[in-house]
XYZ file of C-alpha atoms in Angstrom:
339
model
C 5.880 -21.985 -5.592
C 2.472 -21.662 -7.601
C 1.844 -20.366 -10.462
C 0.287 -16.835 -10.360
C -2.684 -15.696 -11.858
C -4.354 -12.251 -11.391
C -7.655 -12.398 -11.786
C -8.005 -11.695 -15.371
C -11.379 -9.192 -14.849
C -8.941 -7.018 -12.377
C -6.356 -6.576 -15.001
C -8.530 -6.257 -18.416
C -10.101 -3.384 -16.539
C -6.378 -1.867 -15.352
C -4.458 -2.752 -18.924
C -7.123 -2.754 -21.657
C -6.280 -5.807 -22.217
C -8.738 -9.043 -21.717
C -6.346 -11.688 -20.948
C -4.422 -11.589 -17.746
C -0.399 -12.775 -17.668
C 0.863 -15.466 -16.142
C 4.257 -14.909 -14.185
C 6.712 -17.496 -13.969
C 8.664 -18.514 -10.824
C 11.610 -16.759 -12.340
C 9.755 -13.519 -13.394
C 8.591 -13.084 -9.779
C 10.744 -9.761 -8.197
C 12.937 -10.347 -5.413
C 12.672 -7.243 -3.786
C 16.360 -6.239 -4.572
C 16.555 -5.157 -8.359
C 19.020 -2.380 -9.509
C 17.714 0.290 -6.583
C 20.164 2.467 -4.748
C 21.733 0.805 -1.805
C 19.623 2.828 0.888
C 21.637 1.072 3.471
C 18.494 -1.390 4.463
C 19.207 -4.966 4.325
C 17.062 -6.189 1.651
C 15.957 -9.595 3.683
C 16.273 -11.745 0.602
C 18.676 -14.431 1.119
C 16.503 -17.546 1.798
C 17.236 -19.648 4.194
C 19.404 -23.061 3.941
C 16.603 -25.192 3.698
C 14.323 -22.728 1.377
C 11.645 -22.318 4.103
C 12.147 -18.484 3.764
C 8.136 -16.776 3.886
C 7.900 -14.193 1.225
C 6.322 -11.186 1.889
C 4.902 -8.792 -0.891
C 5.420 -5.146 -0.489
C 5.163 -2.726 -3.699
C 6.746 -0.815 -6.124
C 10.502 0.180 -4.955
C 9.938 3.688 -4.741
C 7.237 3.660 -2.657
C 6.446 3.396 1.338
C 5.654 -0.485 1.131
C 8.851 -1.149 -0.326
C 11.283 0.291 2.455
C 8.946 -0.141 5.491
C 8.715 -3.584 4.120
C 12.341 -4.666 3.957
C 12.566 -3.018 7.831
C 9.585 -4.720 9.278
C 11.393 -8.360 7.653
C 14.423 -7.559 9.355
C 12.852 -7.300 12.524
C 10.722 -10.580 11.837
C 13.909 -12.414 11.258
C 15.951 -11.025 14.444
C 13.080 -11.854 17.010
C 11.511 -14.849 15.584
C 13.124 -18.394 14.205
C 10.921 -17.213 10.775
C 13.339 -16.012 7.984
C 11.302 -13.858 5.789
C 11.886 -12.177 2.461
C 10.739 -8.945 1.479
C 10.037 -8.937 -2.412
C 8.761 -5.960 -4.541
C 5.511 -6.233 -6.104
C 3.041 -3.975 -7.427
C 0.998 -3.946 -3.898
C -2.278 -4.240 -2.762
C -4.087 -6.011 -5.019
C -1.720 -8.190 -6.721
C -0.363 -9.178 -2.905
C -3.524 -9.998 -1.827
C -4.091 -12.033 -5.195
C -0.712 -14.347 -4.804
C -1.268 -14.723 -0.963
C -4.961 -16.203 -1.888
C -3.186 -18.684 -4.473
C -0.453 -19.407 -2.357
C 2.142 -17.595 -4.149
C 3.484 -15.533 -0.868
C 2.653 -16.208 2.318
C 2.731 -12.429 3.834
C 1.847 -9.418 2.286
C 0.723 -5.605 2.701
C -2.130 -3.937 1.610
C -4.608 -1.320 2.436
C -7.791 -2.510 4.060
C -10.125 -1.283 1.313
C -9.046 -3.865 -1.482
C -9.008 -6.624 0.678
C -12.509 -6.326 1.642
C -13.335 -6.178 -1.840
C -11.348 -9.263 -2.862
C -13.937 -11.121 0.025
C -16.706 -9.634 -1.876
C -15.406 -10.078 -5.605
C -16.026 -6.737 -5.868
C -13.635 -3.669 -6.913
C -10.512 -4.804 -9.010
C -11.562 -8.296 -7.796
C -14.003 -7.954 -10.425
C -16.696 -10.916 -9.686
C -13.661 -13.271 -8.118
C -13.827 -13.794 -4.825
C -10.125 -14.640 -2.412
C -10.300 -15.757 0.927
C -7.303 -17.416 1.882
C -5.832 -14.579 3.939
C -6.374 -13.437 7.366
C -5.492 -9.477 8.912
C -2.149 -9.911 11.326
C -2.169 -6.484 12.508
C -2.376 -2.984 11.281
C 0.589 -1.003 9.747
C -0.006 2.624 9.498
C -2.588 4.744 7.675
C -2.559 5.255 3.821
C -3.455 9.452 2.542
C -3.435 9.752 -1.135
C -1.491 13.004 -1.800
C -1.519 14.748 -5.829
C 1.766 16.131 -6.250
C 1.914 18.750 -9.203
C 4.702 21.124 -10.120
C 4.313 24.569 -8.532
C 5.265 26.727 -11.754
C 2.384 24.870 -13.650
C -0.737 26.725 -12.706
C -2.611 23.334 -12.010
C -4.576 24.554 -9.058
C -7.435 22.234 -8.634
C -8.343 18.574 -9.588
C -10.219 19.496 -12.506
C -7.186 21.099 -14.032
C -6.328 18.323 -14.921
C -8.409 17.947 -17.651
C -6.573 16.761 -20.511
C -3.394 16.430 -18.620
C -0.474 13.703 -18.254
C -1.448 12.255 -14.806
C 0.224 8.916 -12.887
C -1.977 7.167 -11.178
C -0.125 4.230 -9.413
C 0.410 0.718 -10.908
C -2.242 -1.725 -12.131
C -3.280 -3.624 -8.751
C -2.219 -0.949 -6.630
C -4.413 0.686 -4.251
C -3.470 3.706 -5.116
C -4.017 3.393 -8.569
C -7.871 2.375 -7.548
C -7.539 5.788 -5.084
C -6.543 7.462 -8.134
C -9.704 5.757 -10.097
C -11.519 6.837 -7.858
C -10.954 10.803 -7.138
C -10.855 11.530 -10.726
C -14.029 9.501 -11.217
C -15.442 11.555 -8.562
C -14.746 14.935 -10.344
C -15.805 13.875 -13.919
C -12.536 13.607 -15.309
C -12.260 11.513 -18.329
C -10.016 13.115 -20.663
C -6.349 12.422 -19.320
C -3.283 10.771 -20.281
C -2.566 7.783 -18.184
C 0.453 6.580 -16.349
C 0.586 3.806 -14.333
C 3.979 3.697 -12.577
C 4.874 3.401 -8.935
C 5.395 6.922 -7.117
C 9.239 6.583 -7.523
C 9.050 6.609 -10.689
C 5.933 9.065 -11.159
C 7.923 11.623 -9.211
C 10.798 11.361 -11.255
C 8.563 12.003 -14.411
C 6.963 15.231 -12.827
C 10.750 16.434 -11.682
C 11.574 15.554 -15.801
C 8.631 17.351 -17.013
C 7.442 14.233 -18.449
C 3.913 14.209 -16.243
C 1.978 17.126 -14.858
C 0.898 15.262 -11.812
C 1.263 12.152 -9.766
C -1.034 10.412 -7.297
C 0.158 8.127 -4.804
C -1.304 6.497 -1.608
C 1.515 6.933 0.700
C 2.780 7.537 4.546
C 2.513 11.097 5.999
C 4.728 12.419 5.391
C 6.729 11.027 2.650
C 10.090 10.916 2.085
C 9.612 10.562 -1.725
C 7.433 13.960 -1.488
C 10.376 15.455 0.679
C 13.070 14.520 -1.909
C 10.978 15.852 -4.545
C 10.158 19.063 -2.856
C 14.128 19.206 -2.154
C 14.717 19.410 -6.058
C 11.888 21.232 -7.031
C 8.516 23.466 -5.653
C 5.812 21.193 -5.999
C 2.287 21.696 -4.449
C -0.306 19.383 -3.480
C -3.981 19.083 -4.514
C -7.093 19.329 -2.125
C -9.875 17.726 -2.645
C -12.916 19.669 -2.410
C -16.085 19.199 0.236
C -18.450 18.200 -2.305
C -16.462 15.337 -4.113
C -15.397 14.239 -0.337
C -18.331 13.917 0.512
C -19.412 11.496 -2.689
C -16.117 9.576 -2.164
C -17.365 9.111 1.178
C -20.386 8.122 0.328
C -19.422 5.365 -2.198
C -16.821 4.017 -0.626
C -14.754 3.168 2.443
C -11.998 5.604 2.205
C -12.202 8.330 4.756
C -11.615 11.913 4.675
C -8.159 13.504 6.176
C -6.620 16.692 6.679
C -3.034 17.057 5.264
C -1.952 19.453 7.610
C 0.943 21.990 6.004
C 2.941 21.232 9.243
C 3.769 17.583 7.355
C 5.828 19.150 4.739
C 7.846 22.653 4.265
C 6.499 23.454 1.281
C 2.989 23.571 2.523
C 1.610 27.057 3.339
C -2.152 25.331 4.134
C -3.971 22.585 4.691
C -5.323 20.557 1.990
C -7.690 17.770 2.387
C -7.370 13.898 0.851
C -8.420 10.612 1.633
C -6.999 7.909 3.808
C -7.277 3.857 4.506
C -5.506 1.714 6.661
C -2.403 -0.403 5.698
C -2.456 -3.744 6.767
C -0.640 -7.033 7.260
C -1.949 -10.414 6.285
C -1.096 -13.757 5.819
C -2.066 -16.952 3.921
C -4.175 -19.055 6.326
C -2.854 -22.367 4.323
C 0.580 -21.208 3.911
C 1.117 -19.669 7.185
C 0.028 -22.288 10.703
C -0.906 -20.745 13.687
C 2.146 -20.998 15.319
C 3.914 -18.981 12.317
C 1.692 -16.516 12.480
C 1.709 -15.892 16.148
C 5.261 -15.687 16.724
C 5.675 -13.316 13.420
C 2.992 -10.918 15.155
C 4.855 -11.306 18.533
C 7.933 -10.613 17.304
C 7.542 -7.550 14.620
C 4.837 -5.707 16.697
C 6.459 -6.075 20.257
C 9.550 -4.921 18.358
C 8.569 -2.644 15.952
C 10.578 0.163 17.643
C 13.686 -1.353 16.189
C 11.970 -0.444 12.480
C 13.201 3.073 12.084
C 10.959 4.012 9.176
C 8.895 7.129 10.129
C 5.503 5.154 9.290
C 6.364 2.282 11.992
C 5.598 5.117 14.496
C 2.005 3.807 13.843
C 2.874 0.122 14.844
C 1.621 0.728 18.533
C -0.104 -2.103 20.527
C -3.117 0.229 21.083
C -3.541 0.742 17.145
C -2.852 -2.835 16.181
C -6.650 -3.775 15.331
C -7.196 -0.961 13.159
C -8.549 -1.810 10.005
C -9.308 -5.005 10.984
C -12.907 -4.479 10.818
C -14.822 -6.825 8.311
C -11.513 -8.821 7.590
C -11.023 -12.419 8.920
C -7.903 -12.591 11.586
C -5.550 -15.353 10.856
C -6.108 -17.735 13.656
C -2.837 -16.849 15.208
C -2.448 -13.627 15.093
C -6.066 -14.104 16.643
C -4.575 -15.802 19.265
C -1.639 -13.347 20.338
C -4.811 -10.621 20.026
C -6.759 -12.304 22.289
C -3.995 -13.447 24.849
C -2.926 -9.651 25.067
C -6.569 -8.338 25.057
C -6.457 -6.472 22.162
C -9.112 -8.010 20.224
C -11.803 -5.276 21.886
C -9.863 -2.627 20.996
């Protein structure tokens, strides 16, 4: 395994901090840690020969994590591939060690991978191309969870507050960037832990609000809600409309059937999570059987967001991204590619 290095532009902007670290073989997560035992089979035990593909996911709290370790298991009951799935702090930094051959598979919202062809973004002037989209996951809303008792009402009050807004790399930290940027608001204190964790400071009174860019629903939003009344922000026409504008999220209604707490709708933004491999690391023949396997079998994933793992959905977000030759190949075979 390589040696991994985020691109150092990326993470000076993210940490305040102009050199970027280096992570060790043993330093890299193995998607396991000291997390409950949710009952999921974490997929990390490598196979005999050490052939095992690893596939990033994100922080353990969060959607990408659990989906993650359930779309692996199904990968390694239909197909001869054993894949691992290892935390990681998502989007960004998967893309990143999939482009320099540090994982083979990884997950990530369409946005940020568009920019790492570009250089733009948290790419930062560095361009990655050694990837290719194998098929779409489900679709990414960011959701601003605040405490109901606090009388935070609106994005700008929070002005001057404690706010988490994802980890370094994440998408949803750049989501974060993004809707605060869009509202003018400069004065804040910064967190930048996964949503686990971020909901677990709101619950302890430790933040005032948390961003994430989850599943809808989600079932860290649910728990939360179970041990407290939380709310969650809308985003208002006018700063939708500049989001829009300067970017390629897209608006979404949050409708107040998704959670009990809700009493209305509230409107967010929304991308489109993605699979993608290294085109190096991962031959065509890999790449189509993994697709073959996990999407004509994603039923057996019983993670609410796998509901979206539908052969008539499977190009979504696909646009501008380069297919990996063989999940090209399955696409094309199965005539999906003009969907």
């Amino acid at each position: 395994m390589s040696m991994f290095l985020v691109p150092a532009l990326a993470l000076a902007a993210c940490n305040g901090d102009g050199e970027a670290p280096e992570v060790d073989d043993e330093d890299l997560p193995d998607g396991g840690g000291d997390t409950e035992d949710d009952g999921v089979d974490d997929g990390d035990e490598e196979a005999d020969d050490g052939s095992a593909l690893q596939m990033g996911t994100g922080s353990t709290g969060g959607t990408y994590y659990a989906l993650g370790q359930e779309m692996a298991n199904v990968i390694n009951d239909h197909t001869d591939q054993q894949v691992n799935a290892v935390a990681t702090d998502a989007s960004v930094e998967n893309i990143a060690r999939v482009s320099e051959q540090d994982l083979e598979l990884g997950m990530t919202v369409h946005i940020p991978a568009i920019d790492a062809l570009e250089g733009e973004g948290d790419f930062q002037g560095e361009t990655m191309d050694n990837f290719g989209f194998m098929g779409y996951i489900y679709p990414e809303t960011n959701q601003i969870v605040v405490a109901a008792d606090d009388d935070i009402e609106s994005i700008e009050d929070l002005e001057g507050m404690r706010v988490n807004v994802g980890p370094p790399g994440s998408a949803s930290h750049a989501a974060s960037q993004l809707i605060l940027d869009a509202h003018g608001i400069e004065d804040y204190e910064e967190y930048e832990e996964g949503f686990g964790d971020g909901a677990s400071m709101l619950q302890d009174g430790n933040v005032d609000a948390t961003f994430g860019l989850l599943g809808l629903p989600d079932t860290g939003i649910e728990e939360l809600a179970a041990q407290q009344d939380v709310e969650l922000l809308t985003i208002e026409d006018e700063y939708l409309d500049e989001i829009e504008a300067n970017s390629d999220y897209e608006r979404i209604t949050i409708e107040a059937d998704n959670y009990d707490f809700m009493e209305e709708d509230v409107e967010g933004i929304a991308a489109y999570a993605v699979l993608i491999g290294s085109l190096d690391d991962v031959d065509e023949d890999t790449a189509y059987e993994i697709v073959e396997g996990l999407y004509e079998n994603a039923d057996d994933v019983s993670h609410a967001q796998a509901d979206h793992m539908t052969m008539e959905d499977i190009m979504l977000g696909s646009e501008d991204l380069p297919l990996h030759p063989g999940a090209e190949q399955y696409f094309e075979e199965n005539d999906l590619l003009d969907q």
